mmCIF file of C-alpha atoms and ligand atoms in Angstrom:
data_model
loop_
_atom_site.group_PDB
_atom_site.id
_atom_site.type_symbol
_atom_site.label_atom_id
_atom_site.label_comp_id
_atom_site.label_asym_id
_atom_site.label_seq_id
_atom_site.Cartn_x
_atom_site.Cartn_y
_atom_site.Cartn_z
ATOM 1 C CA MET A 1 0.041 -0.040 0.194
ATOM 2 C CA GLY A 2 1.405 3.475 -1.045
ATOM 3 C CA LYS A 3 1.675 6.687 0.204
ATOM 4 C CA PRO A 4 -1.848 8.688 1.085
ATOM 5 C CA VAL A 5 -3.636 9.911 -1.881
ATOM 6 C CA LEU A 6 -6.539 11.148 -0.052
ATOM 7 C CA ALA A 7 -6.090 12.858 3.315
ATOM 8 C CA ALA A 8 -8.555 14.740 5.555
ATOM 9 C CA ARG A 9 -6.392 16.533 8.705
ATOM 10 C CA ASN A 10 -8.497 18.257 11.652
ATOM 11 C CA LEU A 11 -11.369 17.896 9.499
ATOM 12 C CA HIS A 12 -14.376 20.198 11.172
ATOM 13 C CA CYS A 13 -17.263 20.332 9.053
ATOM 14 C CA GLY A 14 -21.377 20.490 9.300
ATOM 15 C CA TYR A 15 -24.144 22.606 7.613
ATOM 16 C CA ASP A 16 -24.698 26.261 8.747
ATOM 17 C CA ASP A 17 -24.297 26.341 12.729
ATOM 18 C CA PHE A 18 -24.890 22.596 12.713
ATOM 19 C CA ALA A 19 -21.478 20.546 13.660
ATOM 20 C CA VAL A 20 -21.342 17.270 12.057
ATOM 21 C CA ILE A 21 -17.896 16.273 11.477
ATOM 22 C CA ARG A 22 -15.094 16.510 14.506
ATOM 23 C CA GLY A 23 -11.722 16.417 14.010
ATOM 24 C CA VAL A 24 -11.431 13.772 11.565
ATOM 25 C CA ASP A 25 -7.723 12.509 10.568
ATOM 26 C CA LEU A 26 -7.546 9.868 7.855
ATOM 27 C CA ASP A 27 -5.704 8.427 4.800
ATOM 28 C CA LEU A 28 -6.933 6.410 2.258
ATOM 29 C CA LEU A 29 -3.383 4.604 1.043
ATOM 30 C CA GLU A 30 -3.025 4.395 -2.934
ATOM 31 C CA GLY A 31 -4.478 0.897 -4.245
ATOM 32 C CA GLU A 32 -6.573 0.835 -0.718
ATOM 33 C CA PHE A 33 -9.989 -0.497 -0.418
ATOM 34 C CA LEU A 34 -11.235 1.146 2.519
ATOM 35 C CA GLY A 35 -14.125 0.898 3.964
ATOM 36 C CA LEU A 36 -16.328 3.458 6.472
ATOM 37 C CA ILE A 37 -18.828 2.200 8.778
ATOM 38 C CA GLY A 38 -20.998 3.820 11.315
ATOM 39 C CA PRO A 39 -24.437 3.960 12.443
ATOM 40 C CA ASN A 40 -27.103 6.469 10.654
ATOM 41 C CA GLY A 41 -27.095 9.803 11.503
ATOM 42 C CA SER A 42 -22.774 9.479 12.152
ATOM 43 C CA GLY A 43 -21.539 11.626 9.221
ATOM 44 C CA LYS A 44 -20.638 9.538 7.093
ATOM 45 C CA THR A 45 -21.954 10.810 3.814
ATOM 46 C CA THR A 46 -21.226 14.755 5.378
ATOM 47 C CA LEU A 47 -17.426 13.099 5.769
ATOM 48 C CA LEU A 48 -17.747 11.752 2.155
ATOM 49 C CA ARG A 49 -19.037 14.565 0.821
ATOM 50 C CA ALA A 50 -16.117 16.935 2.557
ATOM 51 C CA LEU A 51 -13.386 14.483 0.899
ATOM 52 C CA THR A 52 -14.349 15.174 -2.668
ATOM 53 C CA GLY A 53 -14.209 18.833 -2.164
ATOM 54 C CA ARG A 54 -18.149 19.445 -2.332
ATOM 55 C CA LEU A 55 -18.718 20.309 1.048
ATOM 56 C CA ARG A 56 -15.915 23.472 2.658
ATOM 57 C CA PRO A 57 -14.674 22.493 5.636
ATOM 58 C CA THR A 58 -15.311 24.640 8.708
ATOM 59 C CA SER A 59 -11.514 23.749 9.631
ATOM 60 C CA GLY A 60 -9.062 21.675 8.886
ATOM 61 C CA ASP A 61 -8.001 20.245 5.525
ATOM 62 C CA VAL A 62 -8.737 17.717 2.744
ATOM 63 C CA LEU A 63 -6.122 17.174 1.099
ATOM 64 C CA LEU A 64 -5.890 15.138 -2.744
ATOM 65 C CA ASP A 65 -2.024 14.158 -3.708
ATOM 66 C CA GLY A 66 -0.860 16.325 -0.743
ATOM 67 C CA ARG A 67 -2.770 19.221 -1.750
ATOM 68 C CA PRO A 68 -5.736 21.464 -0.498
ATOM 69 C CA ILE A 69 -8.736 20.010 -2.899
ATOM 70 C CA ALA A 70 -10.344 23.444 -2.782
ATOM 71 C CA GLN A 71 -7.163 24.623 -4.145
ATOM 72 C CA ILE A 72 -7.634 22.719 -7.529
ATOM 73 C CA PRO A 73 -9.736 23.214 -10.242
ATOM 74 C CA ARG A 74 -13.082 21.252 -9.941
ATOM 75 C CA ARG A 75 -12.412 19.241 -13.425
ATOM 76 C CA GLU A 76 -9.163 18.271 -12.202
ATOM 77 C CA VAL A 77 -10.780 17.113 -9.300
ATOM 78 C CA ALA A 78 -12.657 15.108 -11.296
ATOM 79 C CA ARG A 79 -10.099 13.353 -12.924
ATOM 80 C CA ARG A 80 -8.457 12.004 -10.657
ATOM 81 C CA LEU A 81 -11.398 11.497 -7.932
ATOM 82 C CA ALA A 82 -14.854 9.684 -9.099
ATOM 83 C CA VAL A 83 -17.787 9.836 -6.825
ATOM 84 C CA VAL A 84 -20.563 7.276 -6.114
ATOM 85 C CA PRO A 85 -23.062 9.479 -4.334
ATOM 86 C CA GLN A 86 -26.121 7.798 -2.209
ATOM 87 C CA ILE A 87 -29.113 7.157 -4.787
ATOM 88 C CA SER A 88 -31.328 10.116 -5.391
ATOM 89 C CA SER A 89 -34.063 10.254 -7.614
ATOM 90 C CA PRO A 90 -33.108 9.876 -11.115
ATOM 91 C CA PRO A 91 -32.943 13.056 -13.721
ATOM 92 C CA PHE A 92 -35.324 13.663 -16.212
ATOM 93 C CA GLU A 93 -34.838 13.152 -19.561
ATOM 94 C CA PHE A 94 -31.540 11.071 -19.622
ATOM 95 C CA THR A 95 -31.113 8.027 -21.422
ATOM 96 C CA VAL A 96 -28.982 5.268 -19.593
ATOM 97 C CA ARG A 97 -25.984 6.361 -22.391
ATOM 98 C CA GLU A 98 -26.151 9.772 -21.767
ATOM 99 C CA ILE A 99 -25.767 9.563 -17.704
ATOM 100 C CA VAL A 100 -23.053 7.716 -18.118
ATOM 101 C CA ALA A 101 -21.266 9.882 -21.012
ATOM 102 C CA MET A 102 -21.495 12.219 -18.382
ATOM 103 C CA GLY A 103 -18.693 10.778 -16.819
ATOM 104 C CA ARG A 104 -16.356 11.543 -19.922
ATOM 105 C CA SER A 105 -16.850 15.295 -19.289
ATOM 106 C CA PRO A 106 -13.954 15.935 -16.966
ATOM 107 C CA HIS A 107 -12.211 14.976 -20.251
ATOM 108 C CA LEU A 108 -13.589 16.568 -22.852
ATOM 109 C CA GLY A 109 -13.405 20.467 -23.743
ATOM 110 C CA ARG A 110 -15.992 22.355 -23.391
ATOM 111 C CA LEU A 111 -18.700 21.959 -26.315
ATOM 112 C CA GLN A 112 -16.361 19.119 -27.350
ATOM 113 C CA ALA A 113 -17.794 16.109 -28.395
ATOM 114 C CA GLU A 114 -16.981 12.419 -27.563
ATOM 115 C CA GLY A 115 -14.274 11.254 -29.733
ATOM 116 C CA PRO A 116 -13.523 7.654 -30.002
ATOM 117 C CA GLN A 117 -11.586 6.880 -26.643
ATOM 118 C CA ASP A 118 -14.772 8.495 -24.898
ATOM 119 C CA GLN A 119 -16.912 6.424 -26.379
ATOM 120 C CA GLN A 120 -14.846 3.171 -26.007
ATOM 121 C CA ALA A 121 -14.975 3.894 -21.610
ATOM 122 C CA VAL A 122 -18.844 4.594 -21.491
ATOM 123 C CA GLU A 123 -19.351 1.249 -23.820
ATOM 124 C CA ALA A 124 -16.991 -0.692 -21.088
ATOM 125 C CA ALA A 125 -18.302 0.873 -18.287
ATOM 126 C CA MET A 126 -21.962 -0.119 -19.182
ATOM 127 C CA ALA A 127 -20.908 -3.772 -20.363
ATOM 128 C CA LEU A 128 -18.638 -3.897 -16.965
ATOM 129 C CA THR A 129 -21.724 -2.962 -14.595
ATOM 130 C CA GLY A 130 -24.179 -5.298 -17.160
ATOM 131 C CA ILE A 131 -26.514 -2.261 -18.419
ATOM 132 C CA SER A 132 -25.241 -2.266 -22.296
ATOM 133 C CA GLY A 133 -29.096 -3.659 -22.801
ATOM 134 C CA LEU A 134 -30.428 -0.424 -21.323
ATOM 135 C CA SER A 135 -28.116 2.219 -22.942
ATOM 136 C CA SER A 136 -31.209 4.035 -24.924
ATOM 137 C CA ARG A 137 -34.023 4.041 -21.883
ATOM 138 C CA PRO A 138 -34.753 6.716 -19.964
ATOM 139 C CA VAL A 139 -33.109 6.437 -16.370
ATOM 140 C CA THR A 140 -36.636 7.395 -14.949
ATOM 141 C CA GLU A 141 -38.225 4.001 -16.091
ATOM 142 C CA LEU A 142 -35.516 1.811 -14.249
ATOM 143 C CA SER A 143 -35.836 -0.132 -10.906
ATOM 144 C CA GLY A 144 -33.797 1.248 -8.138
ATOM 145 C CA GLY A 145 -31.228 -1.532 -8.675
ATOM 146 C CA GLU A 146 -30.772 -0.674 -12.518
ATOM 147 C CA TYR A 147 -30.470 3.071 -11.759
ATOM 148 C CA GLN A 148 -27.984 2.475 -8.745
ATOM 149 C CA ARG A 149 -25.335 0.031 -11.952
ATOM 150 C CA VAL A 150 -25.477 3.189 -14.025
ATOM 151 C CA VAL A 151 -24.572 5.931 -11.286
ATOM 152 C CA ILE A 152 -21.220 3.374 -10.829
ATOM 153 C CA ALA A 153 -21.188 3.055 -14.721
ATOM 154 C CA ARG A 154 -21.010 6.940 -14.890
ATOM 155 C CA ALA A 155 -18.245 6.643 -12.201
ATOM 156 C CA LEU A 156 -16.409 3.959 -14.078
ATOM 157 C CA ALA A 157 -16.370 5.884 -16.990
ATOM 158 C CA GLN A 158 -14.750 9.081 -15.454
ATOM 159 C CA GLU A 159 -11.658 6.458 -15.592
ATOM 160 C CA ALA A 160 -10.412 7.966 -12.254
ATOM 161 C CA PRO A 161 -7.859 6.767 -10.211
ATOM 162 C CA LEU A 162 -9.432 6.880 -6.822
ATOM 163 C CA MET A 163 -13.098 5.989 -6.421
ATOM 164 C CA LEU A 164 -15.576 7.625 -3.173
ATOM 165 C CA LEU A 165 -18.475 5.399 -3.176
ATOM 166 C CA ASP A 166 -21.749 5.617 -0.709
ATOM 167 C CA GLU A 167 -23.276 2.537 -0.297
ATOM 168 C CA PRO A 168 -22.931 1.715 -3.764
ATOM 169 C CA ALA A 169 -25.023 -1.626 -2.870
ATOM 170 C CA ALA A 170 -27.960 -0.659 -0.964
ATOM 171 C CA HIS A 171 -30.239 -1.096 -3.645
ATOM 172 C CA LEU A 172 -28.892 -4.335 -5.079
ATOM 173 C CA ASP A 173 -30.114 -7.688 -4.390
ATOM 174 C CA ILE A 174 -27.373 -9.760 -3.404
ATOM 175 C CA GLY A 175 -26.339 -11.136 -6.637
ATOM 176 C CA HIS A 176 -25.760 -7.577 -7.643
ATOM 177 C CA GLN A 177 -24.347 -6.320 -4.496
ATOM 178 C CA VAL A 178 -21.633 -9.404 -4.981
ATOM 179 C CA GLU A 179 -21.056 -8.365 -8.719
ATOM 180 C CA ILE A 180 -20.232 -4.837 -7.947
ATOM 181 C CA PHE A 181 -18.288 -5.458 -5.196
ATOM 182 C CA ASP A 182 -16.418 -7.837 -7.109
ATOM 183 C CA LEU A 183 -16.004 -5.078 -10.321
ATOM 184 C CA LEU A 184 -14.744 -2.742 -7.540
ATOM 185 C CA LEU A 185 -12.477 -5.448 -6.234
ATOM 186 C CA ARG A 186 -10.882 -5.913 -10.148
ATOM 187 C CA LEU A 187 -10.346 -2.431 -10.093
ATOM 188 C CA ASN A 188 -8.601 -2.019 -6.963
ATOM 189 C CA ARG A 189 -6.283 -5.058 -7.616
ATOM 190 C CA GLY A 190 -5.622 -5.156 -11.353
ATOM 191 C CA GLU A 191 -5.681 -1.713 -12.075
ATOM 192 C CA GLU A 192 -4.572 -0.148 -8.472
ATOM 193 C CA ARG A 193 -7.620 2.364 -8.047
ATOM 194 C CA SER A 194 -7.779 3.181 -4.284
ATOM 195 C CA ILE A 195 -11.116 2.864 -3.113
ATOM 196 C CA LEU A 196 -13.536 4.729 -0.449
ATOM 197 C CA CYS A 197 -16.422 2.686 0.277
ATOM 198 C CA VAL A 198 -19.374 3.566 3.069
ATOM 199 C CA SER A 199 -21.198 0.507 3.954
ATOM 200 C CA HIS A 200 -23.849 -0.578 5.842
ATOM 201 C CA ASP A 201 -23.335 -4.558 5.448
ATOM 202 C CA LEU A 202 -20.482 -5.511 7.606
ATOM 203 C CA ASN A 203 -20.282 -8.762 6.133
ATOM 204 C CA LEU A 204 -18.928 -7.184 2.701
ATOM 205 C CA ALA A 205 -16.959 -4.824 4.065
ATOM 206 C CA ALA A 206 -15.266 -7.440 6.290
ATOM 207 C CA ARG A 207 -14.715 -9.544 2.911
ATOM 208 C CA TYR A 208 -13.760 -7.150 0.362
ATOM 209 C CA CYS A 209 -12.373 -4.041 2.373
ATOM 210 C CA ASP A 210 -8.653 -4.244 3.368
ATOM 211 C CA ARG A 211 -9.118 -1.486 6.016
ATOM 212 C CA LEU A 212 -12.020 -0.230 7.858
ATOM 213 C CA ILE A 213 -12.952 3.350 9.699
ATOM 214 C CA ALA A 214 -15.735 3.215 12.063
ATOM 215 C CA VAL A 215 -17.404 6.709 12.487
ATOM 216 C CA SER A 216 -19.518 7.833 15.400
ATOM 217 C CA ASP A 217 -20.974 10.930 16.194
ATOM 218 C CA GLY A 218 -18.717 12.645 13.650
ATOM 219 C CA ALA A 219 -15.169 11.067 15.066
ATOM 220 C CA ILE A 220 -13.672 8.207 14.077
ATOM 221 C CA THR A 221 -13.780 5.358 16.851
ATOM 222 C CA ALA A 222 -11.511 2.874 15.615
ATOM 223 C CA ALA A 223 -9.348 2.056 12.065
ATOM 224 C CA GLY A 224 -7.717 -1.528 11.786
ATOM 225 C CA THR A 225 -8.333 -4.306 9.827
ATOM 226 C CA PRO A 226 -12.267 -5.832 9.481
ATOM 227 C CA SER A 227 -10.580 -9.272 11.788
ATOM 228 C CA ASP A 228 -9.254 -6.330 14.231
ATOM 229 C CA ILE A 229 -12.148 -4.055 14.647
ATOM 230 C CA LEU A 230 -14.987 -6.108 14.378
ATOM 231 C CA THR A 231 -15.176 -7.426 17.733
ATOM 232 C CA ALA A 232 -18.818 -8.324 19.105
ATOM 233 C CA GLU A 233 -18.472 -5.930 21.696
ATOM 234 C CA PHE A 234 -17.203 -2.679 19.378
ATOM 235 C CA VAL A 235 -20.077 -3.374 16.857
ATOM 236 C CA GLY A 236 -22.995 -3.800 19.088
ATOM 237 C CA SER A 237 -21.608 -0.914 20.978
ATOM 238 C CA LEU A 238 -20.841 1.049 18.100
ATOM 239 C CA TYR A 239 -24.449 0.290 16.543
ATOM 240 C CA GLY A 240 -26.678 0.032 19.851
ATOM 241 C CA CYS A 241 -27.241 -3.531 19.683
ATOM 242 C CA GLU A 242 -25.759 -7.076 20.566
ATOM 243 C CA VAL A 243 -24.506 -9.034 17.636
ATOM 244 C CA ARG A 244 -22.680 -12.333 17.553
ATOM 245 C CA VAL A 245 -19.367 -12.090 15.655
ATOM 246 C CA ASP A 246 -17.846 -16.011 13.330
ATOM 247 C CA ALA A 247 -15.733 -16.710 10.904
ATOM 248 C CA ASP A 248 -17.135 -17.892 7.373
ATOM 249 C CA PRO A 249 -14.785 -20.951 6.284
ATOM 250 C CA GLY A 250 -12.667 -18.436 4.399
ATOM 251 C CA GLY A 251 -12.122 -17.065 8.029
ATOM 252 C CA HIS A 252 -14.031 -13.971 6.541
ATOM 253 C CA ILE A 253 -16.014 -12.025 9.638
ATOM 254 C CA VAL A 254 -19.557 -12.917 10.235
ATOM 255 C CA VAL A 255 -21.642 -10.359 12.026
ATOM 256 C CA THR A 256 -25.358 -11.141 13.508
ATOM 257 C CA PRO A 257 -27.078 -8.731 14.802
ATOM 258 C CA LEU A 258 -29.071 -10.796 17.722
ATOM 259 C CA SER A 259 -32.982 -10.344 18.206
ATOM 260 C CA ARG A 260 -34.655 -9.654 21.364
ATOM 261 C CA GLU A 261 -37.944 -12.100 19.953
ATOM 262 C CA LEU A 262 -35.630 -14.631 18.385
ATOM 263 C CA ASP A 263 -32.453 -14.818 20.610
ATOM 264 C CA GLY A 264 -33.701 -13.300 23.684
ATOM 265 C CA VAL A 265 -31.187 -11.238 24.098
ATOM 266 C CA GLY A 266 -31.741 -8.162 26.490
ATOM 267 C CA ALA A 267 -34.205 -10.285 28.443
ATOM 268 C CA ARG A 268 -32.540 -10.899 31.866
HETATM 269 P P1 ADP B 1 -24.985 9.379 7.782
HETATM 270 O O1 ADP B 1 -24.014 9.172 6.084
HETATM 271 O O2 ADP B 1 -23.796 8.518 8.699
HETATM 272 O O3 ADP B 1 -26.020 8.506 7.900
HETATM 273 P P2 ADP B 1 -25.269 11.554 7.307
HETATM 274 O O4 ADP B 1 -23.438 12.334 7.410
HETATM 275 O O5 ADP B 1 -25.766 12.131 6.123
HETATM 276 O O6 ADP B 1 -24.979 10.595 8.160
HETATM 277 O O7 ADP B 1 -25.793 13.010 9.065
HETATM 278 C C1 ADP B 1 -25.209 13.054 9.630
HETATM 279 C C2 ADP B 1 -25.893 14.437 10.390
HETATM 280 O O8 ADP B 1 -25.680 15.401 9.628
HETATM 281 C C3 ADP B 1 -27.389 13.590 10.827
HETATM 282 O O9 ADP B 1 -27.701 14.439 12.381
HETATM 283 C C4 ADP B 1 -28.005 14.545 9.459
HETATM 284 O O10 ADP B 1 -29.249 14.993 10.343
HETATM 285 C C5 ADP B 1 -27.222 15.919 8.989
HETATM 286 N N1 ADP B 1 -27.303 16.215 7.747
HETATM 287 C C6 ADP B 1 -27.431 15.394 6.811
HETATM 288 N N2 ADP B 1 -27.344 16.228 5.474
HETATM 289 C C7 ADP B 1 -27.760 17.769 6.012
HETATM 290 C C8 ADP B 1 -27.879 18.704 5.124
HETATM 291 N N3 ADP B 1 -28.050 19.043 3.861
HETATM 292 N N4 ADP B 1 -28.409 19.692 6.134
HETATM 293 C C9 ADP B 1 -28.730 20.007 7.540
HETATM 294 N N5 ADP B 1 -27.983 19.116 8.033
HETATM 295 C C10 ADP B 1 -27.862 17.844 7.280
#
């Protein structure tokens, strides 16, 4: 694992007077697959938005390749860093291909038409995410899972060496979840893309990520390999529930939340 390609230094940010992220230090190392975990409302999306340069810190810095991201022109940032935001409603009047082709805009001059290299990147991104057959469909007519793959394809078409993803598998069935995480892993291992991925699914995070960072109440409470930090005690305290932690036959951590009703936890 190489040098930090994206870093937060004593980062504070939030919305108006509302402080969300409070003093975060974080490094995404070159070639790393890093997972961000933590309960709802802990600040993961806010942190990700600050790391993309979209949300200005109230204090502290975000450094892209060692330079303050706020000082780097947006197009240059977009050539280095692709973002898959949390799924929102699809914009009107665009086809799947048009949305994916938007990923090429950081590589094109103003009013410059797509060249063969751009077309190739768009076709490849659609093929990798399994949406080539949907190419001319309006995005408003897609299922949540299909649209999620379109947004991932747009980020792939961007051909940026860093990818930041907010819950990329949230709307996908288990087959498509594994497909997307396998794709991310191939990009990570084969092309050495550095990946930072928010995941609510601890089992996917444990299987695919080199390292996990846990966020609670706007601060980092733990960082380490999945087996280092995903202990029953830590996960239970992070999410406020009881869990069982096992290892699968491949040695990966499996976290099972325990139920009051079915497992009788908490009933004393
Ligand atoms: P997470 O991604 O971990 O669920 P978020 O970063 O979305 O957490 O939210 C952290 C806190 O910031 C929450 O209390 C949430 O209500 C608040 N928040 C998120 N987005 C906004 C916004 N646009 N304006 C004001 N508060 C927000």
